[in-house]
Short mmCIF file of C-alpha atoms in Angstrom, two decimals:
data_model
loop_
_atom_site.label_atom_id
_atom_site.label_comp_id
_atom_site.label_asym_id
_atom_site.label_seq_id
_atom_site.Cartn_x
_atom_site.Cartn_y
_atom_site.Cartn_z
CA UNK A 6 12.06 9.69 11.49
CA UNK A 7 11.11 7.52 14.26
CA UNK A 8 11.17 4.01 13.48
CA UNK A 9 10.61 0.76 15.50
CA UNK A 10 12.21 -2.11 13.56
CA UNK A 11 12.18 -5.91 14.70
CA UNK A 12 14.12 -8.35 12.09
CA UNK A 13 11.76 -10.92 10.80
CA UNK A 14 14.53 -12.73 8.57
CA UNK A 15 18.21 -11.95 7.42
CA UNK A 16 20.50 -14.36 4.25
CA UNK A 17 22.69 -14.09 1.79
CA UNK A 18 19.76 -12.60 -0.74
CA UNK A 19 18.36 -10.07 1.62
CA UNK A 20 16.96 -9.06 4.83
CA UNK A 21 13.55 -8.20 6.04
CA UNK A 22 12.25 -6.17 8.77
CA UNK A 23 8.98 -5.08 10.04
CA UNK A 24 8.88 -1.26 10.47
CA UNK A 25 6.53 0.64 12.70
CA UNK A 26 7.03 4.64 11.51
CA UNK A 27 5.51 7.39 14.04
CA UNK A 28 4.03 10.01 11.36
CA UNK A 29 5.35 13.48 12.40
CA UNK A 30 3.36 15.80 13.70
CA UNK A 31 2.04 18.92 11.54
CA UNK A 32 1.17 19.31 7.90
CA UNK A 33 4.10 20.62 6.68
CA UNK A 34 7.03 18.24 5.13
CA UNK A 35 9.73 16.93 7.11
CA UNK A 36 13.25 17.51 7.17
CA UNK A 37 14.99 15.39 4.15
CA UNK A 38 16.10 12.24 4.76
CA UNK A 39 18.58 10.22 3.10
CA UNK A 40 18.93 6.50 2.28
CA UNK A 41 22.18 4.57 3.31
CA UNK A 42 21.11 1.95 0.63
CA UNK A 43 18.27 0.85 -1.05
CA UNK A 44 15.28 -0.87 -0.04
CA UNK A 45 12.29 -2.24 -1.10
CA UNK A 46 9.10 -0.72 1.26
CA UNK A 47 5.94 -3.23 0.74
CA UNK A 48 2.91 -2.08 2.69
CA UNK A 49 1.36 -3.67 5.53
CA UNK A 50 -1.12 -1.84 7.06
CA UNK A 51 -3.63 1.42 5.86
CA UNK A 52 -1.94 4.71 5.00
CA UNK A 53 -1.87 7.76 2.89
CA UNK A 54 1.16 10.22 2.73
CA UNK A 55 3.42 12.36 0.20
CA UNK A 56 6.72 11.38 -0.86
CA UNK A 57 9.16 14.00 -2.46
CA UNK A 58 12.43 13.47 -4.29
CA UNK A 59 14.20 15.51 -6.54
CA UNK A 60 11.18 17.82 -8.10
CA UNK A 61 8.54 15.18 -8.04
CA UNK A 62 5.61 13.87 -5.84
CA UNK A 63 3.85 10.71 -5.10
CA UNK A 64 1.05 9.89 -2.68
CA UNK A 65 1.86 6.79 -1.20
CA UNK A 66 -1.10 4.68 -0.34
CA UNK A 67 -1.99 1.44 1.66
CA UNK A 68 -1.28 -0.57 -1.84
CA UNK A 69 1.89 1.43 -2.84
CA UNK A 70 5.41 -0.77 -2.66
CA UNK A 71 8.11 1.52 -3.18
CA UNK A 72 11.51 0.89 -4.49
CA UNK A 73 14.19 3.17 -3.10
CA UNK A 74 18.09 3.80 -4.65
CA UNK A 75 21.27 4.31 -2.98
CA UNK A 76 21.57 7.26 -1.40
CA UNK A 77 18.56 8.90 -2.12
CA UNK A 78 17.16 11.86 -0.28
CA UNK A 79 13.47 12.68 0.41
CA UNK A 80 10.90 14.11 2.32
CA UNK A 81 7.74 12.95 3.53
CA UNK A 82 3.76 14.98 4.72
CA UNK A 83 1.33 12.55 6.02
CA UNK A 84 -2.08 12.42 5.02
CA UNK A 85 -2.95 10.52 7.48
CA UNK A 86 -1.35 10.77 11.30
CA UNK A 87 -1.14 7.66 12.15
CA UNK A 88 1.74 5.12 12.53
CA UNK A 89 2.57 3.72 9.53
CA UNK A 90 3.53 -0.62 9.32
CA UNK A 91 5.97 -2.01 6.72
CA UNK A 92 7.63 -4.77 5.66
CA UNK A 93 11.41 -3.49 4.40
CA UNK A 94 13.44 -5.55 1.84
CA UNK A 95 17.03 -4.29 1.84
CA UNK A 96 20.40 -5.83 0.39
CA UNK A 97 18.91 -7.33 -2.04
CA UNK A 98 19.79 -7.98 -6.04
CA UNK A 99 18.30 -4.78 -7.91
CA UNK A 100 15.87 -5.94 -10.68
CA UNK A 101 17.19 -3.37 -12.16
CA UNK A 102 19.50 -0.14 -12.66
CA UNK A 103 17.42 2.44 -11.39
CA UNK A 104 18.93 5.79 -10.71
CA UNK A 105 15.11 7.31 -9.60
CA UNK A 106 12.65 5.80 -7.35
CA UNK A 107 10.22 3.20 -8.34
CA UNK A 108 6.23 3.52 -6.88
CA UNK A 109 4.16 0.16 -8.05
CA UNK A 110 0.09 -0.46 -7.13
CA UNK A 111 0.07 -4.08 -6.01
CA UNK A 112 -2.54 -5.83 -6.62
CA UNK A 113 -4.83 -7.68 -4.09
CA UNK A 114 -3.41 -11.07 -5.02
CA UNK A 115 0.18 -9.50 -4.09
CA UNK A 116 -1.17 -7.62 -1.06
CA UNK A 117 -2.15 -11.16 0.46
CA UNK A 118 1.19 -12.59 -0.81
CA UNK A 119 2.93 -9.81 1.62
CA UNK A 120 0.54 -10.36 4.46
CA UNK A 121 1.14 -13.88 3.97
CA UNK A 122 5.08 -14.10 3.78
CA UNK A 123 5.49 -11.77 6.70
CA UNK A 124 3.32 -14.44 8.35
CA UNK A 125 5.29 -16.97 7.39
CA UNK A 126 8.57 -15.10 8.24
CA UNK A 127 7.14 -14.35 12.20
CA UNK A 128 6.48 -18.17 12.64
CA UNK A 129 10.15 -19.16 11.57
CA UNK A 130 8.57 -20.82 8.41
CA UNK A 131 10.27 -20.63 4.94
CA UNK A 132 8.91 -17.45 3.67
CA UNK A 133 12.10 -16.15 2.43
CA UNK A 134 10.78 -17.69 -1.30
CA UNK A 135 7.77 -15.64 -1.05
CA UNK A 136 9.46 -12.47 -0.71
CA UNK A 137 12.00 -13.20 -3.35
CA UNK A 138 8.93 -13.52 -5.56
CA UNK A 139 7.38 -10.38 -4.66
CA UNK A 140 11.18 -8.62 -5.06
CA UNK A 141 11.39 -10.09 -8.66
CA UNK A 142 7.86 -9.15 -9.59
CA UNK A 143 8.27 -5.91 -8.71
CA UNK A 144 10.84 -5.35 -11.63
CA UNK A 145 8.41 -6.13 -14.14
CA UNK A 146 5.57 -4.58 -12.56
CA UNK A 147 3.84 -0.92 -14.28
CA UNK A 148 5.66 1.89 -12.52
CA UNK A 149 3.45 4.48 -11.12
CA UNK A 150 4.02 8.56 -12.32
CA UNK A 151 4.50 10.91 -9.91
CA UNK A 152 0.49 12.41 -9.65
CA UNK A 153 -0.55 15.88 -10.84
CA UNK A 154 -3.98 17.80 -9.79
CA UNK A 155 -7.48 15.98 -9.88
CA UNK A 156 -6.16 12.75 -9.88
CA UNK A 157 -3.54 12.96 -6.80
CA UNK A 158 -6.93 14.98 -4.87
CA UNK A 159 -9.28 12.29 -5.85
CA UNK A 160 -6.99 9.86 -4.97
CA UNK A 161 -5.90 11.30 -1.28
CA UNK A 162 -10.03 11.27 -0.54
CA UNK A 163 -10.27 7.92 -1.47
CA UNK A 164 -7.28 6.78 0.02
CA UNK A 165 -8.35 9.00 3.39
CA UNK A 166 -11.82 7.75 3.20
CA UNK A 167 -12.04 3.79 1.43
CA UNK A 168 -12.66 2.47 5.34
CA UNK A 169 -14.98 4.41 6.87
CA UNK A 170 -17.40 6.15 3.79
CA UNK A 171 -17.16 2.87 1.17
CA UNK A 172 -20.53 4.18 -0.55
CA UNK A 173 -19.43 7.37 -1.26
CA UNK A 174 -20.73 8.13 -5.08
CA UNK A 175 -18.77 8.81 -7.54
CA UNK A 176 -19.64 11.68 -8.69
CA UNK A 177 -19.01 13.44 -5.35
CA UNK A 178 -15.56 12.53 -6.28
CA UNK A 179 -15.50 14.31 -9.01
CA UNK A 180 -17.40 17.23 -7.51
CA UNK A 181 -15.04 17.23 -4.78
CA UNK A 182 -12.14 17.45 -6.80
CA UNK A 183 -13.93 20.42 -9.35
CA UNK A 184 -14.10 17.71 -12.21
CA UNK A 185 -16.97 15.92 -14.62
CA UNK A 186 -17.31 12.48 -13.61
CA UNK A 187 -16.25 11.18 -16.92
CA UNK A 188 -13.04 13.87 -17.29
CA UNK A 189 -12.04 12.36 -13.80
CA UNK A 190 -12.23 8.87 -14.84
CA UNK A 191 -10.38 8.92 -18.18
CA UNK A 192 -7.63 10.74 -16.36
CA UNK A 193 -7.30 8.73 -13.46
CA UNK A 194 -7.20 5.63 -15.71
CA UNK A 195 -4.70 7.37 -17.48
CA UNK A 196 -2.35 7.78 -14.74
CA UNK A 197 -3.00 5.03 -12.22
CA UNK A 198 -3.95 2.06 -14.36
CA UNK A 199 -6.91 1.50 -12.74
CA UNK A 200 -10.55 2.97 -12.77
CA UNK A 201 -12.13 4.79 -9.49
CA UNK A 202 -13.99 2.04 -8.62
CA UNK A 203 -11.48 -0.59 -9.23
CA UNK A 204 -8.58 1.69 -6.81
CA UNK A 205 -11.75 1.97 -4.16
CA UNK A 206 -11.86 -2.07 -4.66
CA UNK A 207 -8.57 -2.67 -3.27
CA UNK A 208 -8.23 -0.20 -0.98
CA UNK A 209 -11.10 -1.91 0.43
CA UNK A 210 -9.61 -5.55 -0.26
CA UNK A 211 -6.95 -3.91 1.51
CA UNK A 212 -8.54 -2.89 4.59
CA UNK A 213 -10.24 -6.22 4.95
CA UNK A 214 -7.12 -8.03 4.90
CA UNK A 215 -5.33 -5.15 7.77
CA UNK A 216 -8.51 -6.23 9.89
CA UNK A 217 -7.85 -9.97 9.40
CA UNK A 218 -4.25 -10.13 10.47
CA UNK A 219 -5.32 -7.50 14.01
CA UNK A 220 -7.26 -10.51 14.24
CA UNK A 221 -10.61 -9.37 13.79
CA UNK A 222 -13.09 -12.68 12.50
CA UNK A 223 -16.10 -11.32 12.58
CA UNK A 224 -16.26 -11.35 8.30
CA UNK A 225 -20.18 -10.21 8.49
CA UNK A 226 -19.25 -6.85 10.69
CA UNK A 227 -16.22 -6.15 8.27
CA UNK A 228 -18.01 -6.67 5.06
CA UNK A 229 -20.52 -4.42 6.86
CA UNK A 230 -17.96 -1.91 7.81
CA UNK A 231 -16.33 -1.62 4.43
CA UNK A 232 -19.79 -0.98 2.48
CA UNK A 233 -20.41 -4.68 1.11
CA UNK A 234 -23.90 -5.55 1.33
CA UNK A 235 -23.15 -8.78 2.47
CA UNK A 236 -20.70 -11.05 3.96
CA UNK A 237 -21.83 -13.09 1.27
CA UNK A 238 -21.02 -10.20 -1.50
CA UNK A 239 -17.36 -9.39 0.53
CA UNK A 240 -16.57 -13.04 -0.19
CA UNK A 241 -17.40 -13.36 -4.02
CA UNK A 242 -15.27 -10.23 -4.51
CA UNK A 243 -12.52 -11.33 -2.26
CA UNK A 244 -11.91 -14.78 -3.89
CA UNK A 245 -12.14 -13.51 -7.28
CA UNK A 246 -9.38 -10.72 -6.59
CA UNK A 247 -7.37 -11.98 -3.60
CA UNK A 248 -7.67 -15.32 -5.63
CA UNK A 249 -8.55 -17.65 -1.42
CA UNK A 250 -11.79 -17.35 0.06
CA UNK A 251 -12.32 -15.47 2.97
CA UNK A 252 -12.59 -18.12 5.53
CA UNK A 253 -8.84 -19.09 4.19
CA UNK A 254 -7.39 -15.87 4.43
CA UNK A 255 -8.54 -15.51 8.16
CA UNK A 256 -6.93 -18.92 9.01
CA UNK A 257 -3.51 -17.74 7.37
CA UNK A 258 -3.58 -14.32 8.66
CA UNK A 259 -4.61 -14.45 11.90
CA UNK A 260 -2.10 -14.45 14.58
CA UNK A 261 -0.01 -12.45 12.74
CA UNK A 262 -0.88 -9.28 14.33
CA UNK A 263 1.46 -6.63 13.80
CA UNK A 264 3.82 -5.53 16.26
#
């Protein structure tokens, strides 16, 4: 798979690079791949694709950290073409003794903890706590199942489509997807943790933060661009999940474009 790497910080604990992935071509999977060691794979930038191992699936999403064994062998088919940015933990202390893969949601607090440390690490300040953080809080986190049927279709569209059609109802979801709207949302609860609208809410979160650290400031066109009414309305929601106001987040994210 083509991969441009640049080391952002290497210790005794670990090492972390920022990866830049070229999605290949076609909708077919690729050849299999296998792991020299494992690695931690936090996202840092929008994306949508299938992972395969072993019999199972996951669609890996712009809030999907992924924790990967020794030696493990997989395939991926991108939902989205586009080049995919990461931030790559490897040699560090396994939480735990996992023979299978791990797939965790962060949350939008966490997602800005990533941005953040990778920030941190690119200006040569001490961000090597901040990832050790995120490593250890992984290993308690709620692991993700791999997805089956309505849920993995309504969760590609919204994953495919959270940036550029934020007000799309949902009960189109579940028309698109050949469900009720309340047989969709009990089983995508069920299996992601999280209700439509609250997985739409981060991806969104999500997005604004990706837009901040290109360094884009303009907070009134984003909120505009992501379906908030407001700048006003982006901001109440962003501080009360993200946990910083807006205004912060842009001071501590921008510069750190990604490379």
């Amino acid at each position: 798979m083509p991969q441009e790497r640049t080391l952002l910080y290497t210790g005794h604990e670990f090492t972390v690079e920022h990866v830049r992935s070229r999605a290949h071509q076609g909708p077919d999977w690729s050849i299999p791949y296998t792991l020299e060691s494992r690695r931690i794979i936090f996202p840092v930038g929008r994306t949508a694709l299938d992972v395969r191992t072993g019999n199972d699936t996951w669609l890996v999403d712009g809030l999907t950290a992924m924790q990967f064994c020794d030696a493990m062998v997989y395939q991926l088919r991108p939902v989205v073409h586009a080049a995919r940015h990461s931030m790559v933990v490897s040699r560090h202390r396994p939480s735990r003794a996992d023979a299978a893969p791990v797939f965790c949601l962060l949350s939008p607090r966490s997602m800005y903890r990533v941005h953040a440390a990778q920030r941190q690490l690119r200006a040569g300040d001490a961000g090597a706590d901040a990832i050790a953080s995120l490593v250890d809080e992984l290993g308690i986190s709620r692991r993700q199942l791999p997805l089956t049927g309505a849920v993995m279709r309504a969760k590609r569209l919204l994953a495919e489509t959270a940036d550029r059609e934020a007000k799309l109802p949902m009960h189109e979801v579940a028309d698109a997807v050949s469900r009720s709207p309340f047989h969709l949302a009990r089983s995508f609860r069920q299996q992601t943790g999280l209700s439509l609208h609250q997985y739409r809410q981060h991806l969104r979160l999500a997005a604004a933060m990706e837009r901040l650290v290109d360094g884009d400031s303009d907070l009134a066109g984003i909120a505009h661009d992501l379906g908030y009414c407001s700048q006003s309305h982006l901001g109440a929601v962003f501080r009360r999940e993200v946990g910083v106001t807006l205004g912060e987040a842009r001071r501590v994210l921008a510069g750190s474009a990604r490379i």
